[in-house]
Short mmCIF file of C-alpha atoms and ligand atoms in Angstrom, two decimals:
data_model
loop_
_atom_site.label_atom_id
_atom_site.label_comp_id
_atom_site.label_asym_id
_atom_site.label_seq_id
_atom_site.Cartn_x
_atom_site.Cartn_y
_atom_site.Cartn_z
CA MET P 1 -224.82 -130.41 -99.10
CA ILE P 2 -225.39 -133.40 -96.88
CA ILE P 3 -222.82 -133.32 -94.15
CA SER P 4 -222.46 -137.11 -94.03
CA CYS P 5 -220.76 -138.88 -96.87
CA ALA P 6 -223.55 -138.88 -99.48
CA LEU P 7 -221.18 -138.78 -102.40
CA SER P 8 -219.15 -141.85 -101.54
CA ALA P 9 -222.27 -143.72 -100.42
CA GLY P 10 -223.74 -143.04 -103.85
CA LEU P 11 -220.66 -144.27 -105.66
CA LEU P 12 -220.63 -147.46 -103.61
CA ALA P 13 -224.30 -148.10 -104.29
CA ALA P 14 -223.79 -147.69 -108.02
CA THR P 15 -220.96 -150.21 -108.20
CA SER P 16 -222.28 -152.73 -105.69
CA PRO P 17 -222.93 -156.19 -107.16
CA ALA P 18 -226.28 -156.20 -105.39
CA ALA P 19 -227.36 -153.44 -107.75
CA GLU P 20 -228.46 -156.04 -110.31
CA ALA P 21 -231.01 -157.45 -107.92
CA VAL P 22 -232.56 -154.01 -107.45
CA PRO P 23 -235.58 -153.33 -109.69
CA ALA P 24 -235.00 -151.02 -112.65
CA PRO P 25 -235.17 -147.40 -111.52
CA ARG P 26 -238.29 -145.36 -112.08
CA PHE P 27 -237.06 -141.94 -113.03
CA THR P 28 -239.39 -139.16 -111.93
CA PRO P 29 -239.16 -135.35 -111.96
CA GLY P 30 -237.75 -133.54 -108.95
CA ALA P 31 -240.20 -131.27 -107.11
CA PRO P 32 -240.33 -127.63 -108.29
CA GLY P 33 -240.24 -126.31 -104.71
CA ALA P 34 -238.59 -127.30 -101.43
CA GLY P 35 -241.77 -127.04 -99.38
CA ASP P 36 -241.40 -123.77 -97.48
CA PRO P 37 -244.95 -122.64 -96.65
CA TYR P 38 -243.99 -118.96 -97.06
CA PHE P 39 -242.07 -119.42 -100.32
CA PRO P 40 -243.44 -122.55 -102.00
CA ASP P 41 -241.56 -122.06 -105.29
CA MET P 42 -238.16 -121.56 -103.71
CA GLY P 43 -235.76 -124.45 -103.85
CA ASN P 44 -236.36 -127.75 -105.58
CA GLY P 45 -236.46 -131.44 -104.83
CA GLY P 46 -234.58 -134.50 -106.01
CA TYR P 47 -230.98 -133.43 -105.59
CA ASP P 48 -228.53 -131.94 -103.17
CA VAL P 49 -225.97 -129.32 -104.21
CA GLY P 50 -222.40 -129.63 -102.92
CA HIS P 51 -220.71 -126.72 -104.68
CA TYR P 52 -221.41 -123.65 -106.83
CA ASP P 53 -218.74 -122.35 -109.14
CA ILE P 54 -219.91 -118.92 -110.35
CA ARG P 55 -217.80 -117.29 -113.08
CA LEU P 56 -219.10 -113.94 -114.07
CA ALA P 57 -217.87 -110.93 -116.05
CA PHE P 58 -219.50 -107.58 -115.34
CA ASP P 59 -219.66 -104.61 -117.69
CA PRO P 60 -220.36 -101.43 -115.70
CA GLY P 61 -221.09 -99.57 -118.96
CA THR P 62 -224.18 -101.62 -119.77
CA GLY P 63 -224.79 -103.28 -116.41
CA ALA P 64 -224.69 -106.63 -118.14
CA ILE P 65 -223.17 -109.86 -116.92
CA ASP P 66 -221.81 -112.75 -118.95
CA ALA P 67 -221.60 -115.83 -116.77
CA THR P 68 -221.18 -119.54 -116.43
CA THR P 69 -222.30 -121.23 -113.24
CA THR P 70 -221.31 -124.83 -112.66
CA ILE P 71 -223.10 -126.80 -109.99
CA LEU P 72 -221.91 -130.07 -108.44
CA ALA P 73 -224.85 -132.01 -107.06
CA THR P 74 -226.00 -135.48 -106.04
CA ALA P 75 -229.35 -136.96 -107.02
CA THR P 76 -231.51 -137.85 -104.02
CA GLN P 77 -234.04 -139.77 -106.14
CA ASP P 78 -233.98 -141.39 -109.57
CA LEU P 79 -234.37 -138.19 -111.56
CA SER P 80 -235.88 -137.86 -115.03
CA ARG P 81 -235.87 -134.10 -114.76
CA PHE P 82 -235.10 -131.42 -112.18
CA ASP P 83 -235.47 -127.69 -111.63
CA LEU P 84 -233.13 -124.92 -110.64
CA ASP P 85 -234.37 -121.50 -109.53
CA PHE P 86 -233.43 -118.86 -112.08
CA GLN P 87 -235.34 -115.69 -112.67
CA GLY P 88 -235.53 -112.54 -114.72
CA PRO P 89 -234.40 -111.60 -118.19
CA LEU P 90 -231.06 -113.39 -118.44
CA THR P 91 -230.69 -115.46 -121.59
CA ILE P 92 -229.25 -118.95 -121.43
CA SER P 93 -226.91 -119.82 -124.30
CA ARG P 94 -225.79 -123.28 -123.20
CA LEU P 95 -226.77 -125.79 -120.58
CA SER P 96 -225.12 -129.14 -120.00
CA VAL P 97 -225.47 -132.01 -117.56
CA ASN P 98 -222.37 -134.15 -117.10
CA GLY P 99 -220.86 -132.42 -120.12
CA ARG P 100 -223.72 -133.25 -122.50
CA ASN P 101 -226.17 -130.64 -123.76
CA ALA P 102 -229.43 -130.90 -121.91
CA ALA P 103 -232.92 -129.75 -122.86
CA PHE P 104 -234.35 -126.96 -120.72
CA THR P 105 -237.39 -124.73 -120.48
CA ARG P 106 -238.24 -121.80 -118.25
CA SER P 107 -241.49 -122.08 -116.38
CA GLY P 108 -243.32 -119.59 -114.19
CA ALA P 109 -241.36 -116.80 -112.54
CA GLN P 110 -238.35 -118.76 -111.41
CA GLU P 111 -238.20 -122.38 -112.55
CA LEU P 112 -235.51 -123.54 -114.93
CA VAL P 113 -236.62 -127.05 -115.87
CA ILE P 114 -233.79 -129.31 -117.02
CA THR P 115 -234.13 -132.67 -118.73
CA PRO P 116 -230.79 -134.46 -118.91
CA PRO P 117 -230.13 -136.77 -121.89
CA SER P 118 -230.56 -139.74 -119.59
CA GLY P 119 -231.98 -140.19 -116.10
CA LEU P 120 -229.83 -139.57 -113.04
CA ARG P 121 -229.67 -142.45 -110.57
CA LYS P 122 -230.32 -141.77 -106.93
CA GLY P 123 -227.02 -141.21 -105.17
CA SER P 124 -225.06 -140.37 -108.28
CA PRO P 125 -223.10 -137.16 -108.47
CA PHE P 126 -223.71 -134.91 -111.46
CA VAL P 127 -222.49 -131.60 -112.87
CA VAL P 128 -224.76 -128.92 -114.33
CA SER P 129 -223.20 -126.07 -116.25
CA VAL P 130 -225.25 -123.05 -117.34
CA SER P 131 -223.96 -120.18 -119.52
CA TYR P 132 -226.06 -117.05 -119.61
CA ALA P 133 -225.94 -113.29 -120.14
CA GLY P 134 -227.96 -110.12 -119.78
CA VAL P 135 -228.74 -107.35 -117.32
CA PRO P 136 -229.89 -108.88 -114.01
CA GLN P 137 -232.97 -107.33 -112.44
CA LYS P 138 -233.37 -106.84 -108.72
CA ILE P 139 -236.46 -107.97 -106.83
CA ASP P 140 -238.69 -105.31 -105.33
CA ASP P 141 -241.10 -107.07 -103.01
CA PRO P 142 -243.78 -104.89 -101.38
CA ALA P 143 -243.25 -106.55 -97.99
CA LEU P 144 -239.62 -107.67 -98.11
CA GLY P 145 -237.99 -104.76 -99.92
CA LEU P 146 -235.12 -104.84 -102.40
CA SER P 147 -233.00 -107.93 -102.93
CA GLY P 148 -231.05 -109.81 -105.57
CA TRP P 149 -228.70 -108.08 -107.97
CA VAL P 150 -228.93 -104.35 -107.25
CA ALA P 151 -227.20 -101.95 -109.65
CA THR P 152 -225.30 -99.15 -107.91
CA LYS P 153 -223.64 -95.92 -109.15
CA ASP P 154 -220.34 -97.63 -109.84
CA GLY P 155 -221.14 -101.33 -109.92
CA ALA P 156 -223.56 -103.67 -108.22
CA VAL P 157 -224.30 -105.32 -104.91
CA ALA P 158 -226.07 -108.66 -104.64
CA LEU P 159 -228.05 -109.35 -101.44
CA ASN P 160 -230.17 -112.46 -101.50
CA GLN P 161 -232.33 -112.73 -98.39
CA PRO P 162 -234.77 -114.34 -98.53
CA ILE P 163 -235.01 -114.33 -102.31
CA GLY P 164 -232.57 -112.85 -104.78
CA ALA P 165 -229.82 -115.33 -105.59
CA ALA P 166 -231.77 -116.57 -108.62
CA THR P 167 -231.57 -113.09 -110.18
CA TYR P 168 -227.97 -113.79 -111.22
CA TYR P 169 -227.22 -117.47 -110.86
CA PRO P 170 -229.14 -120.75 -111.21
CA VAL P 171 -229.57 -122.10 -107.72
CA ASN P 172 -231.40 -124.46 -105.42
CA ASP P 173 -232.63 -121.45 -103.50
CA THR P 174 -233.62 -123.04 -100.23
CA THR P 175 -232.03 -122.62 -96.80
CA ASP P 176 -231.56 -126.35 -96.30
CA ASP P 177 -229.34 -127.07 -99.27
CA LYS P 178 -226.10 -125.48 -98.13
CA ALA P 179 -223.06 -125.70 -100.39
CA THR P 180 -219.54 -124.35 -100.75
CA TYR P 181 -218.94 -121.59 -103.30
CA THR P 182 -216.27 -120.14 -105.52
CA GLN P 183 -217.07 -116.82 -107.13
CA THR P 184 -214.71 -115.74 -109.91
CA ILE P 185 -215.66 -112.24 -111.01
CA THR P 186 -214.08 -110.24 -113.83
CA VAL P 187 -214.41 -106.45 -113.93
CA PRO P 188 -212.58 -103.57 -115.62
CA ALA P 189 -209.26 -102.88 -113.86
CA GLY P 190 -209.76 -100.28 -111.12
CA LEU P 191 -212.96 -101.77 -109.79
CA THR P 192 -212.91 -103.98 -106.70
CA VAL P 193 -214.96 -107.10 -106.04
CA LEU P 194 -215.80 -108.38 -102.57
CA ALA P 195 -217.66 -111.55 -101.72
CA ASN P 196 -218.02 -114.24 -99.07
CA GLY P 197 -215.03 -116.08 -97.68
CA GLU P 198 -211.41 -116.19 -98.69
CA PRO P 199 -209.80 -113.99 -101.34
CA GLY P 200 -207.59 -114.70 -104.29
CA PRO P 201 -205.64 -115.31 -106.26
CA ASN P 202 -206.54 -112.29 -108.39
CA THR P 203 -205.19 -111.64 -111.87
CA THR P 204 -205.14 -108.63 -114.21
CA ARG P 205 -204.89 -108.97 -117.95
CA ASP P 206 -206.01 -106.72 -120.84
CA HIS P 207 -207.34 -104.08 -118.42
CA GLN P 208 -209.60 -106.63 -116.77
CA THR P 209 -209.14 -107.87 -113.22
CA THR P 210 -210.44 -111.23 -112.12
CA PHE P 211 -211.20 -111.56 -108.41
CA ARG P 212 -211.69 -114.92 -106.82
CA TRP P 213 -213.52 -115.55 -103.55
CA SER P 214 -214.06 -118.95 -101.95
CA MET P 215 -216.47 -119.93 -99.22
CA ASN P 216 -215.21 -123.27 -98.03
CA ARG P 217 -217.88 -123.83 -95.38
CA PRO P 218 -221.48 -124.76 -96.14
CA MET P 219 -223.49 -121.66 -97.07
CA ALA P 220 -227.18 -121.12 -97.74
CA SER P 221 -227.80 -119.27 -101.03
CA GLU P 222 -229.66 -116.47 -99.18
CA LEU P 223 -226.34 -115.62 -97.51
CA SER P 224 -224.26 -115.44 -100.67
CA MET P 225 -223.15 -111.96 -101.61
CA LEU P 226 -221.20 -109.93 -104.15
CA ALA P 227 -220.14 -106.29 -104.15
CA ILE P 228 -218.58 -104.63 -107.18
CA GLY P 229 -217.46 -101.00 -107.20
CA HIS P 230 -214.83 -98.57 -106.00
CA TYR P 231 -213.98 -99.61 -102.46
CA ASP P 232 -211.29 -98.80 -99.91
CA VAL P 233 -210.29 -102.13 -98.44
CA THR P 234 -208.77 -102.58 -94.98
CA ARG P 235 -207.10 -105.86 -94.08
CA GLY P 236 -206.54 -106.82 -90.49
CA VAL P 237 -206.62 -109.76 -88.20
CA THR P 238 -208.67 -110.41 -85.07
CA ALA P 239 -207.04 -111.10 -81.70
CA GLY P 240 -207.93 -114.74 -82.31
CA GLY P 241 -206.00 -114.73 -85.59
CA LEU P 242 -208.87 -114.57 -88.09
CA PRO P 243 -208.27 -112.63 -91.30
CA ASN P 244 -210.54 -109.59 -91.23
CA ILE P 245 -211.34 -107.85 -94.52
CA THR P 246 -213.51 -104.74 -94.42
CA ALA P 247 -214.35 -102.33 -97.21
CA ILE P 248 -216.06 -98.97 -97.56
CA GLY P 249 -217.53 -97.66 -100.80
CA GLN P 250 -215.52 -94.66 -101.98
CA SER P 251 -218.64 -92.62 -102.71
CA ILE P 252 -219.63 -92.77 -99.04
CA ASP P 253 -218.96 -89.72 -96.92
CA THR P 254 -216.71 -91.06 -94.18
CA LYS P 255 -215.11 -89.58 -91.12
CA PRO P 256 -211.31 -89.59 -91.00
CA GLY P 257 -210.05 -92.98 -89.88
CA GLN P 258 -213.42 -94.67 -90.32
CA GLY P 259 -211.90 -97.50 -92.37
CA GLN P 260 -209.67 -98.45 -89.43
CA VAL P 261 -212.46 -98.03 -86.89
CA PHE P 262 -214.81 -100.23 -88.94
CA ASN P 263 -212.13 -102.91 -89.25
CA GLN P 264 -211.14 -102.81 -85.58
CA THR P 265 -214.69 -102.75 -84.23
CA THR P 266 -215.49 -105.76 -86.41
CA ALA P 267 -212.47 -107.59 -84.98
CA GLN P 268 -213.41 -106.65 -81.43
CA VAL P 269 -217.03 -107.77 -81.80
CA VAL P 270 -216.07 -111.10 -83.42
CA GLN P 271 -213.56 -111.76 -80.67
CA TRP P 272 -216.04 -110.94 -77.92
CA GLU P 273 -218.90 -112.91 -79.53
CA SER P 274 -216.59 -115.93 -79.89
CA SER P 275 -216.13 -115.83 -76.13
CA VAL P 276 -219.90 -115.94 -75.62
CA TYR P 277 -221.09 -118.18 -78.49
CA GLY P 278 -218.08 -120.45 -79.01
CA PRO P 279 -215.60 -120.61 -81.87
CA TYR P 280 -216.36 -118.38 -84.86
CA PRO P 281 -217.70 -120.70 -87.58
CA PHE P 282 -215.92 -119.36 -90.69
CA ASP P 283 -212.35 -118.89 -91.86
CA SER P 284 -212.38 -115.10 -92.06
CA THR P 285 -214.56 -112.16 -91.15
CA GLY P 286 -215.08 -108.54 -92.13
CA GLY P 287 -217.81 -106.33 -93.50
CA ILE P 288 -218.75 -104.10 -96.39
CA LEU P 289 -220.19 -100.62 -96.07
CA ALA P 290 -221.87 -100.01 -99.40
CA ASP P 291 -223.98 -97.32 -101.04
CA VAL P 292 -226.67 -99.74 -102.16
CA GLY P 293 -229.96 -98.15 -101.10
CA VAL P 294 -231.77 -101.20 -99.75
CA HIS P 295 -232.17 -99.62 -96.29
CA TYR P 296 -231.02 -102.65 -94.34
CA ALA P 297 -227.86 -104.43 -93.29
CA LEU P 298 -227.51 -108.11 -94.05
CA GLU P 299 -225.67 -110.95 -92.35
CA THR P 300 -224.07 -112.30 -95.55
CA GLN P 301 -221.86 -115.23 -94.61
CA SER P 302 -218.48 -114.33 -93.10
CA ARG P 303 -218.80 -110.71 -94.25
CA PRO P 304 -221.99 -108.72 -93.62
CA VAL P 305 -223.07 -105.85 -95.84
CA TYR P 306 -224.15 -102.57 -94.25
CA ASP P 307 -226.12 -100.19 -96.39
CA GLN P 308 -224.68 -96.72 -95.90
CA ASP P 309 -227.99 -95.41 -94.63
CA THR P 310 -228.27 -98.03 -91.90
CA SER P 311 -227.42 -94.93 -89.81
CA ASP P 312 -224.12 -95.10 -87.99
CA VAL P 313 -222.50 -98.43 -88.52
CA ASP P 314 -221.88 -98.65 -84.79
CA GLY P 315 -221.01 -101.52 -82.50
CA ASP P 316 -224.66 -102.44 -81.97
CA LEU P 317 -225.33 -103.09 -85.59
CA LEU P 318 -222.04 -104.92 -86.00
CA ALA P 319 -222.91 -107.07 -82.99
CA HIS P 320 -226.24 -107.89 -84.67
CA GLU P 321 -224.88 -108.85 -88.10
CA LEU P 322 -221.83 -110.64 -86.70
CA GLY P 323 -224.00 -112.42 -84.12
CA HIS P 324 -225.89 -113.81 -87.11
CA GLN P 325 -222.71 -115.63 -88.17
CA TRP P 326 -223.57 -118.14 -85.42
CA PHE P 327 -227.35 -117.69 -85.51
CA GLY P 328 -228.65 -117.59 -89.08
CA ASP P 329 -225.51 -118.42 -91.03
CA SER P 330 -223.81 -121.38 -89.37
CA LEU P 331 -227.23 -122.45 -88.01
CA THR P 332 -229.96 -121.77 -90.53
CA PRO P 333 -233.68 -122.41 -90.06
CA VAL P 334 -235.20 -124.99 -92.39
CA HIS P 335 -238.28 -122.82 -92.76
CA TRP P 336 -238.61 -119.05 -92.90
CA SER P 337 -241.32 -119.19 -90.22
CA ASP P 338 -238.48 -119.92 -87.75
CA ILE P 339 -236.51 -116.77 -88.59
CA TRP P 340 -236.77 -115.67 -84.93
CA LEU P 341 -233.98 -118.22 -84.37
CA ASN P 342 -231.87 -115.74 -86.38
CA GLU P 343 -233.29 -112.37 -85.52
CA GLY P 344 -234.08 -113.03 -81.86
CA PHE P 345 -230.49 -114.10 -81.20
CA ALA P 346 -229.01 -111.32 -83.35
CA THR P 347 -231.07 -108.72 -81.48
CA TYR P 348 -230.05 -110.34 -78.20
CA SER P 349 -226.45 -109.92 -79.38
CA GLU P 350 -227.10 -106.17 -79.53
CA TRP P 351 -228.44 -106.25 -75.97
CA LEU P 352 -225.40 -108.15 -74.76
CA TYR P 353 -223.17 -105.69 -76.60
CA GLN P 354 -224.92 -102.77 -74.91
CA GLU P 355 -224.29 -104.35 -71.54
CA LYS P 356 -220.68 -105.27 -72.19
CA PHE P 357 -219.50 -102.12 -73.96
CA ASN P 358 -221.98 -99.39 -72.96
CA GLY P 359 -222.94 -100.45 -69.47
CA VAL P 360 -226.66 -100.86 -70.22
CA PRO P 361 -227.88 -104.03 -68.48
CA VAL P 362 -229.72 -106.52 -70.69
CA GLN P 363 -232.55 -106.61 -68.19
CA GLN P 364 -233.00 -102.87 -68.60
CA THR P 365 -233.20 -103.19 -72.39
CA PHE P 366 -235.67 -106.01 -71.94
CA ALA P 367 -237.84 -103.94 -69.58
CA LYS P 368 -237.85 -100.96 -71.92
CA THR P 369 -238.66 -103.11 -74.95
CA TYR P 370 -241.42 -104.88 -73.00
CA THR P 371 -242.92 -101.54 -72.02
CA ASP P 372 -242.52 -99.78 -75.37
CA GLU P 373 -243.45 -102.60 -77.73
CA LYS P 374 -246.77 -101.89 -79.42
CA ASP P 375 -247.22 -104.97 -81.55
CA TRP P 376 -248.17 -108.07 -79.56
CA THR P 377 -250.54 -109.49 -82.12
CA GLY P 378 -248.59 -112.14 -84.01
CA ALA P 379 -246.79 -115.41 -83.38
CA VAL P 380 -243.02 -114.97 -83.22
CA ALA P 381 -242.37 -118.47 -84.49
CA ASP P 382 -244.86 -118.15 -87.34
CA PRO P 383 -245.12 -114.47 -88.19
CA GLY P 384 -246.37 -114.88 -91.78
CA ARG P 385 -244.50 -114.42 -95.04
CA ASP P 386 -244.81 -110.65 -95.17
CA ASN P 387 -243.76 -110.16 -91.54
CA ILE P 388 -240.48 -112.06 -91.36
CA PHE P 389 -238.54 -108.81 -90.86
CA ASN P 390 -241.02 -107.20 -88.47
CA ASP P 391 -240.16 -105.88 -85.01
CA LEU P 392 -242.25 -108.66 -83.60
CA VAL P 393 -239.67 -111.21 -84.73
CA TYR P 394 -236.66 -109.15 -83.65
CA ASN P 395 -237.85 -107.69 -80.35
CA ARG P 396 -240.14 -110.38 -79.08
CA GLY P 397 -237.57 -112.93 -80.26
CA ALA P 398 -234.92 -111.29 -78.07
CA MET P 399 -237.40 -110.82 -75.22
CA THR P 400 -238.16 -114.53 -75.38
CA LEU P 401 -234.47 -115.23 -74.81
CA GLN P 402 -234.25 -112.86 -71.87
CA ALA P 403 -237.44 -114.33 -70.38
CA LEU P 404 -235.87 -117.77 -70.82
CA ARG P 405 -232.73 -116.56 -69.05
CA MET P 406 -234.81 -115.37 -66.11
CA LYS P 407 -236.57 -118.71 -66.01
CA ILE P 408 -233.59 -121.09 -66.29
CA GLY P 409 -230.86 -118.93 -64.76
CA ASP P 410 -227.62 -117.52 -66.14
CA ARG P 411 -225.63 -120.69 -65.99
CA ALA P 412 -227.99 -122.80 -68.10
CA PHE P 413 -228.79 -119.88 -70.36
CA PHE P 414 -225.17 -119.18 -71.32
CA GLU P 415 -224.72 -122.90 -71.87
CA VAL P 416 -227.58 -122.67 -74.35
CA LEU P 417 -225.82 -119.79 -76.12
CA THR P 418 -222.69 -121.87 -76.77
CA LEU P 419 -224.01 -125.43 -76.98
CA TRP P 420 -226.87 -124.72 -79.40
CA PRO P 421 -224.59 -123.27 -82.12
CA THR P 422 -221.94 -125.90 -81.46
CA LEU P 423 -224.38 -128.79 -81.73
CA HIS P 424 -225.83 -127.66 -85.07
CA ARG P 425 -222.76 -126.01 -86.61
CA TYR P 426 -223.23 -125.59 -90.41
CA GLY P 427 -226.64 -127.24 -90.20
CA ASN P 428 -230.33 -126.43 -90.30
CA VAL P 429 -232.56 -125.97 -87.29
CA SER P 430 -236.17 -125.57 -86.22
CA THR P 431 -237.98 -124.03 -83.26
CA ARG P 432 -239.10 -127.49 -82.20
CA GLN P 433 -235.46 -128.62 -82.02
CA PHE P 434 -234.58 -125.55 -79.99
CA ILE P 435 -237.32 -126.18 -77.44
CA GLN P 436 -236.34 -129.84 -77.12
CA PHE P 437 -232.70 -128.91 -76.77
CA VAL P 438 -233.37 -126.46 -73.92
CA GLU P 439 -235.70 -128.90 -72.19
CA ARG P 440 -233.11 -131.68 -72.29
CA LEU P 441 -230.36 -129.39 -71.10
CA THR P 442 -232.36 -128.07 -68.16
CA HIS P 443 -234.41 -131.23 -67.42
CA ARG P 444 -237.50 -129.05 -67.39
CA ASN P 445 -240.75 -129.01 -69.24
CA LEU P 446 -240.87 -125.55 -70.82
CA ASP P 447 -243.68 -126.18 -73.28
CA SER P 448 -246.09 -123.68 -71.83
CA PHE P 449 -243.35 -121.06 -71.46
CA PHE P 450 -242.42 -121.33 -75.15
CA GLN P 451 -246.06 -121.62 -76.17
CA THR P 452 -246.78 -118.28 -74.49
CA TRP P 453 -243.74 -116.45 -75.81
CA LEU P 454 -243.44 -117.88 -79.31
CA TYR P 455 -246.88 -118.83 -80.48
CA GLN P 456 -249.57 -117.12 -78.47
CA PRO P 457 -250.60 -113.63 -79.54
CA GLY P 458 -250.81 -111.15 -76.70
CA LYS P 459 -248.37 -109.67 -74.21
CA PRO P 460 -247.00 -112.41 -71.95
CA ALA P 461 -247.30 -111.72 -68.23
CA LEU P 462 -243.99 -111.55 -66.38
N1 LIG I 1 -232.01 -109.87 -91.93
C1 LIG I 1 -231.48 -108.52 -91.92
C2 LIG I 1 -230.89 -108.32 -90.54
O1 LIG I 1 -231.58 -108.31 -89.57
C3 LIG I 1 -232.45 -107.45 -92.21
C4 LIG I 1 -233.21 -107.50 -93.46
C5 LIG I 1 -232.96 -108.24 -94.58
C6 LIG I 1 -234.35 -106.73 -93.76
N2 LIG I 1 -233.88 -107.97 -95.53
C7 LIG I 1 -234.74 -107.07 -95.06
C8 LIG I 1 -235.07 -105.79 -93.03
C9 LIG I 1 -235.86 -106.46 -95.64
C10 LIG I 1 -236.17 -105.19 -93.61
C11 LIG I 1 -236.56 -105.54 -94.91
O2 LIG I 1 -229.76 -108.21 -90.35
ZN1 ZN I 2 -230.83 -109.62 -88.29
#
């Protein structure tokens, strides 16, 4: 999604009388990757997605899905051909572009190569519809763990960071092509479906319930999410008036009242973080405590997922995943090498939470982390593909922020914490932009400070 008016600009260009003077288009294939050094095959070039409409029926008996995903996109070059990311054993029964059947092949692990009946002019909107079925297979990456469509005892949970979305829908799986989503999911009556954004309307017919969820703000595919199973759902509202939908898997051993506590703590954290980071970026919030077995929690947009074994789902962890709604979700790095812009700020959210609600000063957490940290070998702002979820990124990322606070003072620092997410709301960001932003705000040259903390291996002196 391009936040300016790409769609109308394209329509104007196509109908402009000057078009005749323009040389005949040279249609060329879109790139098979979006250019992330860590994940070169992820994403594609030549178009920009505006919306995903995922319609999917799930059969818990076989674990199979039967789905049609419709994608609204705009060509960003004269396209003879383009790719979507789509992976695993799902079988495609029909694929159309602008309503006409289109030729396609599958190439490598994740490329779905589509040749429309005629070329797509730069700037023109187009619709791709893909029907497919089968049993989706999760990804088990030696360094990055489990992701994608994960079967559970009574359903499935889909978690897509950094890779995984392509295990159950065709997608431009890159952080810098955000789009809105509707997910319309049909399951046997009695099961519940949760997903990003706003619920309903739901319908039940012939012992099948169809749940609808809409994310009406730009979302990166890695933050899309689905949870199907037996859940106890709690609906509330934050003090600021945001709808707050939380859910706990029924197979999870809970303490009495935990559903209410989970809902209320979520509301409290969102309210408090809004006072520190500025207005909450999405139209609702919540969280899902699921028995999924991936051993991590994930900041899925508007509604994080907490694996049941992410120990106690306490305020700290909620502060981390909900802090990501500003840092990671609303603002998303262009490249995975910059993931400290997510994890550093989310970890710093935990430190702020500890100070605010448990009386542990941030500076004390910093000092302890600085003393205890063993790994000072890598570069925070370029940790390497296999290390994007390492402590280095989380802890040294947060330490960098606290060191910055000590350098520029509280006033400027807390301005950074609200202005940075406000300036780039729903957009994509880089470390270079962050450094420039802080330097402009403070009128200081901080190059060597950031060089030391973000790029240079070794323990920075204080
Ligand atoms: N990004 C997640 C968070 O910090 C954590 C996470 C996602 C993760 N995938 C992972 C951690 C794989 C370890 C391994 O909220
Ligand atoms: Zn995180």
